[in-house]
């Protein structure tokens, strides 16, 4: 009981201390608040002012960008603009689709087109000297404001966009329109001055009686008001420097204010007139297009009112501050986490789609083009040798494309951000010739010379052929895009010994294209980066190719480097260390396939294969290939028919079953399980291969669980089938 009372006493004591400290803090804070709050109010005024200033800045910059786009569209349509009526109609449409009330075209002789007429000056009373806007202007843009008769009594802002001698937009120079083909000197955009007011907090601080305590305004470098401090939509009421001069007191003289404005400073000053003290915040607009200053004028009473409000709210604020801060912190962490996840997913999807578009379209374009050539030449006997060469190129390209697709479909590897490097015996000369042939037509059709130079000392190496091809295709493909007609691309391959078992294979692509800047060379292997200069600005691309190549070369333990100079060309060097090996078995097998009538090794009776395939075209292709290699294929159109054909066959009549996984009636896995359950001695021993376009791990596991021996991915490579058959035969003979 005593312990409970003691706890309550201490709790009450702590609460009393907290209340005393809290009240003391409020009292002390109230004493110093007057000094502190003035600074706080100034910061508050600055925050409100930033909104208005940014609104005006965005408005002017947006109009400036609109003018750039008008100039770009004018370049495209200039040849269509012959008559005055056509030009008037075109300018009316441009004004309708833009933020401008009027859009004019100023010609090199001072005449100009509007949406309703064409004015040449001289005796024309409505002629306006727009050319004066560009006097004494060193840069390529001018923003001024004035009144125009065509706009009535409305004050306007005039935006002038000068086309000739424009260092940033040289492509827009020399635009000529009209029947006399005069050169366009500038694009003029006109909008009402009141449009600047949209989005501004013109009357900022309002007291309890509804009286305005603060105003936003805009002046030019001469002190003239663009947006008036009393009525933003009205005409100019006065000059800032005159107002400062006439006031009773001011912390700055008119000359001081003008000097600070000319220097582009952000500054404060006080003015007092008729007993009213005003704080003025002045800051230049964050725009390279205008020399305007933003001014916010706030009555000094705002500071006093803010102190009263602050003291009233401080108690509640301090009581809830911790809860609010903790809640905001937790919510911020949650939102930040969600944002990071969403950003990562969006980035991964964007990179995936961009990469695949780049990597798949290139070989697919080659296949489509070769098929077109073969279809046109199939009936020409003189083209048969050429067709054979095209078929070889098409096959190489199709194999490359297939390997890319198989790699893409492995979702687990993509999500983990890993690329599996598969080492196998590869002929360096065959690999190099394949890359050369795939890029030859693409390069030579552009009028670019393509030279190969291959010097090797180790004909066969252990490496990842698919990924090396991918890297070389990226590099040579880029060289083709950035090398103009008449240029040259040299693709060379050389080797040097590392030790008695390893060799360094160096692939070099040297072009005479537009080259790259020294600054860009440090970023070329970053994602989504491309060098932009006058020679390459029209070249499209994702900017992923070099980043992918760098990652692949690093994964293979190699090195990729580049040397380049603007307008002189680039040289990419890829170095891949590899182990020397004998001639690849698959090449030996392909060479010897034509010599063997029966690949199963049984000269007395050809091997009979049951082909379960529901797709007519796939079945026709597969059975024809098997027949060419000496097999006897028998087709089943679905899983149930495959089980029935095998059940009716003689014992050991079929040595192999090629089972499509997705089929009607019974799928491949169900059919395989049904065959294994048959009461005959070869049901358990017949070799069943799962054949499918799906290459996911779950598909592979399901096929093997159903009783299949191995897994073949479509389209079926006959050499891989032969190797797998030999392996299974060896395993059976060793049992």
XYZ file of C-alpha atoms in Angstrom:
735
model
C 0.000 0.000 0.000
C 2.805 2.343 0.897
C 4.589 1.435 -2.332
C 1.459 2.286 -4.346
C 1.055 5.642 -2.592
C 4.732 6.312 -3.132
C 4.388 5.611 -6.868
C 1.343 7.874 -7.095
C 3.172 10.612 -5.193
C 6.180 10.463 -7.483
C 3.942 10.372 -10.562
C 2.026 13.427 -9.318
C 5.272 15.158 -8.424
C 6.669 14.500 -11.891
C 3.460 15.767 -13.477
C 3.581 18.956 -11.404
C 7.237 19.481 -12.333
C 6.401 18.927 -16.005
C 3.528 21.427 -15.791
C 5.730 24.007 -14.054
C 8.516 23.494 -16.575
C 5.975 23.624 -19.382
C 4.429 26.901 -18.101
C 7.879 28.344 -17.473
C 8.918 27.433 -21.000
C 5.845 29.154 -22.380
C 6.558 32.281 -20.327
C 10.219 32.387 -21.335
C 9.307 31.619 -24.924
C 6.760 34.448 -24.926
C 9.451 36.898 -23.818
C 11.854 35.979 -26.622
C 9.100 35.262 -29.169
C 8.954 38.860 -30.370
C 12.554 38.720 -31.523
C 12.411 35.163 -32.778
C 9.068 35.453 -34.469
C 10.165 38.307 -36.644
C 12.707 35.982 -38.224
C 10.118 33.213 -38.360
C 7.650 35.541 -40.054
C 10.289 36.556 -42.546
C 10.881 32.869 -43.332
C 7.153 32.313 -43.570
C 6.855 35.211 -45.956
C 9.704 33.757 -47.977
C 7.915 30.399 -48.216
C 4.714 32.028 -49.438
C 6.739 34.158 -51.816
C 8.531 31.130 -53.236
C 5.168 29.692 -54.302
C 4.254 32.827 -56.236
C 7.716 33.251 -57.658
C 7.869 29.641 -58.821
C 4.399 29.961 -60.333
C 5.486 32.911 -62.442
C 8.751 31.223 -63.316
C 7.028 28.026 -64.411
C 4.529 30.056 -66.413
C 7.201 31.972 -68.311
C 9.406 28.897 -68.800
C 6.429 26.861 -69.963
C 5.582 29.561 -72.496
C 9.197 29.591 -73.593
C 9.137 25.829 -74.142
C 5.867 26.263 -76.034
C 7.663 28.638 -78.376
C 10.441 26.133 -78.904
C 7.874 23.495 -79.813
C 6.118 25.948 -82.152
C 9.458 26.537 -83.866
C 10.064 22.800 -84.194
C 6.608 22.212 -85.670
C 7.082 25.166 -88.009
C 10.254 23.518 -89.332
C 8.254 20.419 -90.223
C 5.342 22.272 -91.873
C 7.168 25.202 -93.488
C 6.961 23.703 -96.991
C 3.161 23.554 -96.707
C 2.778 27.245 -95.791
C 2.625 29.093 -99.114
C -0.258 31.565 -98.996
C -1.180 34.169 -96.390
C -4.426 32.366 -95.598
C -2.580 29.104 -94.994
C -0.161 30.841 -92.646
C -2.998 32.674 -90.854
C -4.871 29.405 -90.334
C -1.722 27.662 -89.127
C -0.985 30.422 -86.575
C -4.582 30.326 -85.342
C -4.269 26.609 -84.661
C -0.947 27.104 -82.879
C -2.489 29.767 -80.626
C -5.468 27.532 -79.915
C -3.249 24.592 -78.886
C -0.802 26.671 -76.826
C -0.992 28.983 -73.818
C -0.726 32.077 -76.031
C -3.643 34.260 -77.058
C -1.850 35.107 -80.300
C 1.051 33.598 -82.214
C 2.879 35.663 -84.855
C 5.764 34.965 -87.211
C 8.281 37.805 -87.568
C 10.132 37.823 -90.903
C 13.689 38.903 -91.572
C 12.568 42.222 -93.116
C 10.397 43.236 -90.128
C 7.083 42.157 -91.641
C 5.003 39.643 -89.730
C 2.110 37.207 -90.080
C -0.744 36.968 -87.580
C -3.679 34.597 -87.408
C -5.789 37.084 -89.411
C -3.480 39.157 -91.615
C 0.005 39.962 -92.897
C 1.606 43.343 -92.108
C 4.587 44.891 -93.863
C 4.911 48.241 -92.071
C 5.354 51.420 -94.071
C 1.884 53.053 -94.209
C 0.097 50.389 -92.128
C -1.253 52.188 -88.993
C -1.653 48.894 -87.105
C 1.888 47.785 -87.785
C 3.827 47.016 -84.580
C 7.675 47.174 -84.583
C 8.321 43.710 -83.182
C 11.852 43.834 -84.553
C 12.662 46.377 -81.806
C 12.283 43.611 -79.237
C 15.480 42.044 -80.496
C 17.650 45.162 -80.561
C 20.828 45.004 -78.485
C 20.116 41.374 -77.650
C 23.116 39.082 -77.548
C 21.262 35.922 -76.559
C 18.743 33.999 -78.590
C 15.590 34.897 -76.731
C 13.802 38.051 -75.593
C 10.858 38.538 -73.282
C 9.186 41.924 -73.137
C 5.765 43.294 -72.289
C 3.730 46.051 -73.752
C 0.213 46.861 -74.919
C -1.023 45.904 -78.369
C -3.923 47.438 -80.310
C -5.050 44.005 -81.399
C -5.615 43.027 -77.738
C -7.714 46.066 -76.924
C -7.180 47.538 -73.472
C -5.669 44.359 -72.084
C -2.055 44.546 -71.059
C 0.001 41.783 -72.613
C 3.273 39.910 -72.301
C 5.219 39.405 -75.509
C 7.529 36.405 -75.871
C 10.056 36.557 -78.672
C 11.895 33.449 -79.849
C 14.628 34.263 -82.324
C 15.361 31.448 -84.797
C 18.537 32.463 -86.696
C 21.941 32.465 -84.978
C 20.561 30.235 -82.245
C 23.439 28.224 -80.715
C 21.156 25.714 -79.025
C 18.664 25.177 -81.839
C 20.649 25.381 -85.063
C 18.211 22.996 -86.721
C 15.565 25.755 -86.626
C 17.635 28.247 -88.586
C 16.782 29.017 -92.163
C 13.001 28.331 -92.071
C 11.322 29.943 -95.080
C 7.580 30.350 -95.698
C 5.170 32.138 -98.011
C 5.140 32.510 -101.757
C 8.190 34.801 -101.616
C 10.010 32.323 -99.299
C 11.076 34.893 -96.757
C 13.132 33.599 -93.868
C 11.435 33.479 -90.470
C 13.313 35.660 -88.014
C 11.403 34.931 -84.802
C 8.280 33.396 -83.294
C 6.202 35.903 -81.272
C 3.827 34.705 -78.546
C 1.354 37.141 -76.995
C -0.725 36.511 -73.873
C -2.691 38.718 -71.506
C -0.748 39.998 -68.548
C -3.548 38.887 -66.252
C -2.714 35.272 -67.125
C 0.390 35.602 -64.938
C -1.868 36.146 -61.947
C -3.398 32.650 -62.216
C -2.140 30.609 -59.301
C -0.732 33.559 -57.370
C -1.650 34.401 -53.795
C -2.029 38.082 -54.645
C -3.577 39.035 -51.316
C -1.522 37.060 -48.854
C -2.119 37.968 -45.233
C -5.654 38.868 -44.139
C -6.531 40.009 -40.614
C -9.614 39.110 -38.562
C -11.606 41.947 -40.150
C -10.824 40.756 -43.636
C -8.339 43.526 -44.360
C -5.462 42.528 -46.619
C -2.055 42.791 -44.963
C 0.148 41.633 -47.826
C 0.460 41.764 -51.604
C 2.447 40.000 -54.317
C 3.709 41.930 -57.295
C 6.212 41.722 -60.149
C 8.404 44.520 -61.528
C 10.924 44.693 -64.323
C 14.504 45.949 -64.011
C 13.256 49.514 -64.551
C 10.904 49.306 -61.575
C 7.756 49.196 -63.733
C 5.039 46.859 -62.423
C 4.213 43.792 -64.528
C 1.767 42.580 -61.871
C 0.529 45.523 -59.803
C 0.802 45.450 -56.009
C -2.802 46.655 -55.566
C -4.659 45.183 -58.497
C -2.857 42.534 -60.504
C -5.233 42.666 -63.434
C -5.241 46.444 -63.816
C -2.852 48.687 -65.650
C 0.437 49.722 -64.156
C -0.201 52.082 -61.262
C 3.245 53.320 -60.362
C 6.977 52.736 -60.381
C 8.696 50.909 -57.504
C 11.552 53.402 -57.288
C 9.080 56.298 -57.145
C 7.148 54.612 -54.315
C 10.363 54.138 -52.312
C 11.309 57.760 -52.980
C 7.949 59.136 -51.771
C 7.625 57.058 -48.595
C 8.270 58.605 -45.155
C 11.056 56.194 -44.244
C 12.868 53.373 -46.006
C 15.760 51.138 -44.995
C 17.039 51.385 -48.586
C 17.166 54.287 -51.006
C 15.751 53.931 -54.537
C 19.336 53.763 -55.810
C 20.132 50.978 -53.325
C 17.081 48.998 -54.434
C 17.961 49.434 -58.105
C 21.583 48.441 -57.487
C 20.581 45.233 -55.696
C 18.118 44.373 -58.441
C 20.735 44.924 -61.124
C 23.061 42.599 -59.177
C 20.338 39.905 -59.004
C 20.316 39.805 -55.187
C 17.619 38.486 -52.861
C 17.004 41.159 -50.232
C 14.609 42.714 -47.688
C 13.818 46.320 -46.857
C 11.292 48.296 -44.786
C 9.144 51.194 -45.938
C 6.931 53.388 -43.771
C 4.224 55.750 -44.978
C 1.359 57.392 -43.061
C 2.249 55.374 -39.982
C 2.076 52.033 -41.770
C 5.318 50.045 -41.736
C 5.756 47.521 -44.531
C 8.265 44.698 -44.988
C 9.243 44.048 -48.619
C 10.820 40.770 -49.761
C 12.494 41.024 -53.187
C 13.901 38.130 -55.246
C 14.684 37.625 -58.941
C 12.666 35.057 -60.852
C 14.476 31.752 -61.327
C 14.267 32.080 -65.077
C 16.818 32.779 -67.755
C 14.027 34.184 -69.940
C 13.091 37.341 -68.030
C 14.724 40.082 -65.977
C 11.800 40.408 -63.563
C 11.791 40.759 -59.804
C 9.202 39.269 -57.479
C 8.157 41.448 -54.530
C 6.003 40.521 -51.551
C 4.932 43.448 -49.335
C 3.645 42.598 -45.837
C 2.253 44.963 -43.183
C 4.316 45.019 -39.974
C 1.128 44.191 -38.048
C 1.432 40.679 -39.404
C 4.335 40.106 -36.992
C 2.224 41.245 -34.030
C -0.703 39.091 -35.118
C 1.588 36.150 -35.607
C 2.864 36.474 -32.018
C -0.674 36.369 -30.644
C -1.592 33.388 -32.744
C 1.661 31.664 -31.914
C 1.267 32.026 -28.137
C -2.275 30.670 -28.389
C -1.260 27.658 -30.408
C 2.033 26.814 -28.763
C 0.457 24.911 -25.872
C -1.519 22.610 -28.135
C 1.366 22.358 -30.546
C 3.880 21.262 -27.916
C 1.381 18.748 -26.492
C 0.806 17.057 -29.817
C 4.207 17.610 -31.372
C 5.703 14.315 -30.264
C 2.671 12.314 -31.434
C 2.640 14.113 -34.772
C 6.378 13.720 -35.285
C 6.333 10.022 -34.432
C 3.268 9.421 -36.618
C 4.790 11.390 -39.483
C 8.066 9.551 -39.085
C 6.369 6.143 -39.173
C 4.201 7.120 -42.142
C 7.233 8.515 -43.916
C 9.119 5.264 -43.436
C 6.147 3.266 -44.706
C 5.662 5.504 -47.740
C 9.383 5.588 -48.440
C 9.489 1.805 -48.356
C 6.503 1.540 -50.687
C 8.044 4.120 -52.998
C 11.349 2.247 -53.104
C 9.583 -1.019 -53.896
C 7.450 0.603 -56.607
C 10.471 2.366 -58.069
C 12.514 -0.830 -58.075
C 9.693 -2.735 -59.782
C 9.188 0.000 -62.350
C 12.907 0.221 -63.026
C 13.242 -3.566 -63.344
C 10.305 -3.724 -65.752
C 11.579 -0.794 -67.794
C 15.077 -2.261 -68.050
C 13.687 -5.674 -68.937
C 11.421 -4.405 -71.735
C 14.031 -2.043 -73.167
C 16.727 -4.681 -73.097
C 14.582 -7.348 -74.735
C 13.349 -4.990 -77.422
C 16.958 -4.170 -78.314
C 18.282 -7.720 -78.109
C 15.422 -9.571 -79.846
C 14.591 -7.167 -82.659
C 18.091 -7.163 -84.160
C 18.345 -10.919 -84.951
C 14.611 -11.130 -85.683
C 14.995 -8.420 -88.304
C 17.787 -10.482 -89.900
C 15.633 -13.620 -90.012
C 12.689 -11.769 -91.569
C 14.954 -10.178 -94.177
C 16.651 -13.464 -95.091
C 13.294 -15.236 -95.410
C 12.113 -12.482 -97.741
C 15.208 -12.879 -99.924
C 14.835 -16.672 -100.039
C 11.138 -16.515 -100.972
C 11.912 -14.198 -103.883
C 14.803 -16.353 -105.117
C 13.429 -19.877 -104.513
C 12.435 -20.431 -108.152
C 15.729 -19.151 -109.554
C 18.199 -22.066 -110.043
C 21.094 -19.628 -110.230
C 20.319 -18.486 -106.676
C 20.414 -21.938 -105.039
C 23.953 -21.523 -103.727
C 23.045 -18.075 -102.440
C 19.892 -19.491 -100.799
C 22.015 -22.115 -99.080
C 24.238 -19.381 -97.675
C 21.181 -17.390 -96.583
C 19.783 -20.485 -94.871
C 23.025 -20.910 -92.972
C 22.919 -17.271 -91.835
C 19.241 -17.587 -90.907
C 19.969 -20.714 -88.871
C 22.826 -19.022 -86.997
C 20.666 -15.995 -86.276
C 17.704 -18.121 -85.196
C 19.912 -20.082 -82.792
C 21.175 -16.839 -81.314
C 17.609 -15.505 -80.935
C 16.441 -18.784 -79.398
C 19.234 -18.705 -76.846
C 18.241 -15.162 -75.830
C 14.602 -16.148 -75.391
C 15.505 -19.212 -73.329
C 17.611 -17.026 -71.073
C 14.800 -14.448 -70.711
C 12.231 -17.093 -69.733
C 14.207 -18.110 -66.677
C 12.278 -15.775 -64.358
C 14.206 -16.806 -61.262
C 17.494 -15.591 -62.729
C 15.977 -12.305 -63.909
C 14.408 -11.532 -60.535
C 17.678 -12.355 -58.761
C 19.576 -10.093 -61.158
C 21.958 -12.910 -62.086
C 23.145 -14.161 -65.459
C 24.291 -17.763 -65.689
C 27.501 -18.202 -67.673
C 27.533 -21.542 -69.527
C 30.940 -22.734 -70.690
C 31.156 -25.149 -73.642
C 33.668 -25.925 -76.419
C 33.426 -23.233 -79.099
C 35.152 -22.698 -82.440
C 36.537 -19.152 -82.351
C 36.550 -18.874 -86.136
C 32.947 -20.104 -86.427
C 31.835 -17.703 -83.693
C 33.590 -14.760 -85.363
C 32.282 -15.632 -88.834
C 28.767 -15.961 -87.429
C 28.891 -12.450 -85.905
C 30.393 -11.062 -89.108
C 27.716 -12.653 -91.320
C 24.856 -11.519 -89.065
C 26.025 -7.884 -89.235
C 27.338 -7.833 -92.811
C 24.112 -6.932 -94.624
C 23.099 -4.433 -91.934
C 26.410 -2.565 -92.334
C 27.017 -2.752 -96.076
C 23.463 -1.657 -96.896
C 24.254 1.613 -95.084
C 27.145 2.246 -97.471
C 29.740 1.403 -94.831
C 32.719 -0.863 -95.458
C 32.943 -3.942 -93.204
C 36.366 -5.581 -92.855
C 37.218 -8.680 -90.839
C 40.675 -9.673 -89.687
C 40.931 -12.998 -87.828
C 44.224 -14.377 -86.487
C 43.901 -17.187 -83.951
C 46.342 -19.653 -82.415
C 43.851 -21.739 -80.412
C 40.957 -22.754 -82.705
C 38.724 -24.074 -79.913
C 38.148 -22.627 -76.437
C 35.812 -23.123 -73.499
C 33.522 -20.067 -73.336
C 29.932 -18.812 -73.346
C 29.262 -18.463 -77.062
C 25.800 -16.907 -76.728
C 26.856 -14.110 -74.406
C 30.019 -13.348 -76.378
C 27.854 -13.027 -79.487
C 25.478 -10.772 -77.582
C 28.318 -8.455 -76.577
C 29.821 -8.350 -80.077
C 26.431 -7.790 -81.700
C 25.846 -4.826 -79.366
C 29.216 -3.261 -80.122
C 29.213 -3.814 -83.894
C 25.536 -2.837 -84.121
C 26.297 0.463 -82.386
C 29.251 1.037 -84.703
C 26.909 0.563 -87.675
C 24.416 3.105 -86.296
C 27.014 5.791 -85.624
C 29.177 5.366 -88.743
C 28.008 7.396 -91.763
C 28.051 6.176 -95.356
C 31.552 6.030 -96.748
C 33.032 5.072 -93.401
C 34.659 1.801 -92.385
C 34.178 -0.742 -89.593
C 36.961 -3.235 -88.879
C 36.208 -6.356 -86.849
C 39.362 -8.149 -85.772
C 40.039 -11.190 -83.606
C 43.428 -12.124 -82.203
C 44.788 -14.315 -79.439
C 47.722 -14.401 -77.075
C 48.814 -17.185 -74.753
C 48.280 -16.724 -71.021
C 49.906 -20.056 -70.136
C 50.106 -23.480 -71.776
C 46.400 -24.170 -71.089
C 44.783 -20.733 -71.341
C 44.510 -18.104 -74.036
C 43.347 -14.493 -74.136
C 40.972 -13.903 -77.063
C 40.702 -10.228 -78.002
C 37.821 -8.925 -80.122
C 38.273 -5.408 -81.500
C 35.663 -3.275 -83.288
C 37.129 -0.116 -84.815
C 34.957 2.402 -86.680
C 35.369 5.784 -88.346
C 32.051 7.117 -87.022
C 31.091 10.227 -85.106
C 33.006 9.222 -81.968
C 32.271 10.245 -78.382
C 33.207 13.093 -76.101
C 35.756 12.547 -73.350
C 33.108 13.267 -70.720
C 30.786 10.582 -72.081
C 33.519 7.936 -72.069
C 33.240 7.885 -68.277
C 29.499 7.146 -68.513
C 29.219 4.893 -71.542
C 28.835 1.703 -69.509
C 26.135 3.204 -67.252
C 22.515 2.293 -67.894
C 20.313 4.491 -70.116
C 23.150 6.735 -71.262
C 23.776 7.905 -74.821
C 26.117 10.481 -76.243
C 24.298 13.291 -78.040
C 26.055 15.448 -80.608
C 25.287 16.824 -84.030
C 26.175 13.529 -85.713
C 24.264 11.220 -83.398
C 21.230 13.224 -82.308
C 18.890 11.357 -84.701
C 19.995 7.881 -83.654
C 17.455 6.081 -81.540
C 18.314 3.574 -78.803
C 17.669 2.486 -75.249
C 21.143 3.207 -73.870
C 21.275 -0.272 -72.329
C 23.504 -2.103 -74.802
C 26.867 -1.053 -73.412
C 25.779 -1.533 -69.800
C 24.636 -5.078 -70.605
C 27.867 -5.797 -72.469
C 29.954 -4.591 -69.526
C 28.038 -6.794 -67.070
C 28.347 -9.849 -69.328
C 32.063 -9.374 -69.946
C 32.681 -8.916 -66.223
C 30.685 -12.074 -65.493
C 32.906 -13.988 -67.935
C 36.032 -12.712 -66.176
C 36.960 -10.498 -69.100
C 37.522 -6.819 -69.724
C 35.876 -4.295 -72.039
C 37.373 -0.898 -72.858
C 36.821 1.920 -75.324
C 38.869 4.649 -76.932
C 37.167 7.424 -78.863
C 37.486 10.950 -80.170
C 34.754 13.165 -81.525
C 34.396 13.047 -85.330
C 37.218 10.511 -85.614
C 35.656 7.232 -84.517
C 35.720 4.713 -81.700
C 37.549 1.501 -80.860
C 35.991 -1.098 -78.543
C 38.162 -3.887 -77.179
C 36.804 -7.024 -75.515
C 39.251 -9.425 -73.855
C 38.007 -12.871 -72.798
C 40.321 -15.311 -70.970
C 39.495 -18.942 -71.824
C 40.725 -22.494 -71.456
C 42.006 -24.184 -74.602
C 40.092 -27.347 -75.593
C 39.768 -29.896 -78.375
C 37.304 -29.650 -81.236
C 33.748 -29.544 -79.822
C 31.958 -32.906 -79.867
C 28.841 -31.408 -81.321
C 30.782 -30.225 -84.356
C 32.280 -33.694 -84.841
C 28.827 -35.183 -84.513
C 27.365 -32.764 -87.029
C 30.174 -33.584 -89.458
C 29.656 -37.309 -89.051
C 25.874 -37.237 -89.091
C 25.713 -37.443 -92.874
C 27.872 -40.571 -92.881
C 25.586 -42.519 -90.547
C 22.346 -43.908 -91.890
C 21.136 -44.942 -88.449
C 22.272 -42.623 -85.596
C 21.263 -45.273 -83.059
C 24.100 -47.498 -84.277
C 21.770 -50.338 -85.377
C 22.482 -50.929 -89.077
C 20.078 -53.873 -89.276
C 16.944 -51.942 -88.322
C 16.431 -48.129 -88.030
C 15.389 -46.699 -84.676
C 11.657 -46.150 -84.373
C 10.539 -43.011 -82.502
C 7.042 -42.214 -81.248
C 6.376 -38.485 -81.705
C 3.495 -37.140 -79.578
C 2.775 -33.649 -80.956
C -0.609 -31.946 -81.471
C 0.659 -29.030 -83.572
C 0.615 -29.961 -87.273
C 3.498 -27.698 -88.331
C 5.754 -28.690 -85.437
C 5.010 -32.372 -86.068
C 5.743 -32.071 -89.788
C 9.091 -30.333 -89.179
C 10.197 -32.734 -86.438
C 9.254 -35.896 -88.354
C 11.001 -34.670 -91.486
C 14.205 -33.925 -89.556
C 14.106 -37.309 -87.836
C 13.570 -39.054 -91.186
C 16.579 -37.248 -92.695
C 18.729 -38.608 -89.884
C 17.600 -42.223 -90.473
C 14.935 -42.504 -87.779
C 11.442 -43.900 -88.365
C 8.987 -41.499 -86.705
C 5.381 -42.394 -85.867
C 3.068 -39.567 -84.840
C 0.403 -39.409 -82.114
C -1.855 -36.328 -82.156
C -2.561 -36.257 -78.413
C -1.521 -37.900 -75.159
C -4.185 -40.617 -75.159
C -3.330 -41.626 -78.725
C 0.355 -41.850 -77.702
C -0.506 -44.271 -74.896
C -2.692 -46.357 -77.218
C -0.061 -46.558 -79.991
C 2.622 -47.612 -77.524
C 0.271 -50.202 -75.944
C -0.431 -51.755 -79.391
C 3.246 -51.802 -80.435
C 5.565 -54.788 -80.209
C 7.874 -55.106 -77.247
C 10.863 -52.735 -77.724
C 9.416 -51.504 -81.044
C 9.845 -47.915 -79.880
C 13.195 -47.026 -78.332
C 12.386 -43.326 -77.875
C 9.250 -41.266 -77.228
C 9.300 -37.509 -77.890
C 6.420 -36.290 -75.709
C 4.966 -32.786 -76.080
C 3.974 -31.522 -72.625
C 0.891 -29.504 -73.583
C -1.600 -31.589 -75.584
C -5.369 -32.097 -75.624
C -7.205 -35.131 -74.125
C -4.126 -36.124 -72.080
C -1.131 -33.832 -71.619
C 2.417 -35.114 -71.921
C 2.943 -35.727 -68.195
C -0.315 -37.681 -67.869
C 0.490 -39.719 -70.971
C 4.010 -40.506 -69.680
C 2.602 -41.662 -66.359
C 0.085 -43.823 -68.248
C 2.824 -45.470 -70.330
C 4.926 -46.217 -67.257
C 1.920 -47.942 -65.668
C 1.347 -50.342 -68.632
C 1.858 -54.037 -67.887
C 4.679 -54.730 -70.370
C 8.405 -55.067 -69.903
C 9.480 -52.078 -72.005
C 7.029 -49.646 -70.346
C 9.542 -48.937 -67.590
C 12.622 -48.796 -69.835
C 11.562 -46.884 -72.956
C 13.272 -43.466 -73.113
C 10.794 -40.566 -72.906
C 11.886 -37.006 -73.643
C 9.704 -34.071 -72.579
C 9.427 -31.654 -75.528
C 8.024 -28.186 -74.828
C 8.522 -24.491 -75.440
C 8.296 -23.914 -71.677
C 11.658 -23.872 -69.933
C 10.704 -23.043 -66.356
C 12.091 -25.139 -63.530
C 8.606 -26.196 -62.393
C 7.872 -27.572 -65.899
C 11.120 -29.526 -65.846
C 10.392 -30.963 -62.383
C 6.838 -31.983 -63.302
C 8.050 -33.747 -66.467
C 10.705 -35.751 -64.608
C 8.269 -36.613 -61.795
C 5.821 -38.078 -64.326
C 8.406 -40.650 -65.446
C 10.169 -38.878 -68.297
C 13.917 -39.406 -68.660
C 15.026 -35.976 -69.833
C 13.921 -32.565 -71.026
C 14.245 -31.088 -74.560
C 13.383 -27.447 -75.210
C 11.679 -26.543 -78.491
C 12.751 -26.112 -81.185
C 14.533 -29.445 -80.805
C 18.222 -29.475 -81.755
C 18.892 -32.873 -83.389
C 22.524 -32.818 -82.234
C 21.424 -32.366 -78.618
C 18.959 -35.245 -79.070
C 21.745 -37.484 -80.400
C 23.998 -36.640 -77.469
C 21.258 -37.334 -74.949
C 20.463 -40.671 -76.647
C 24.131 -41.693 -76.477
C 24.277 -40.738 -72.810
C 21.173 -42.771 -71.945
C 22.455 -45.779 -73.962
C 25.756 -45.651 -72.045
C 23.919 -45.479 -68.720
C 21.740 -48.470 -69.666
C 24.726 -50.529 -70.817
C 26.570 -49.859 -67.531
C 23.717 -51.196 -65.401
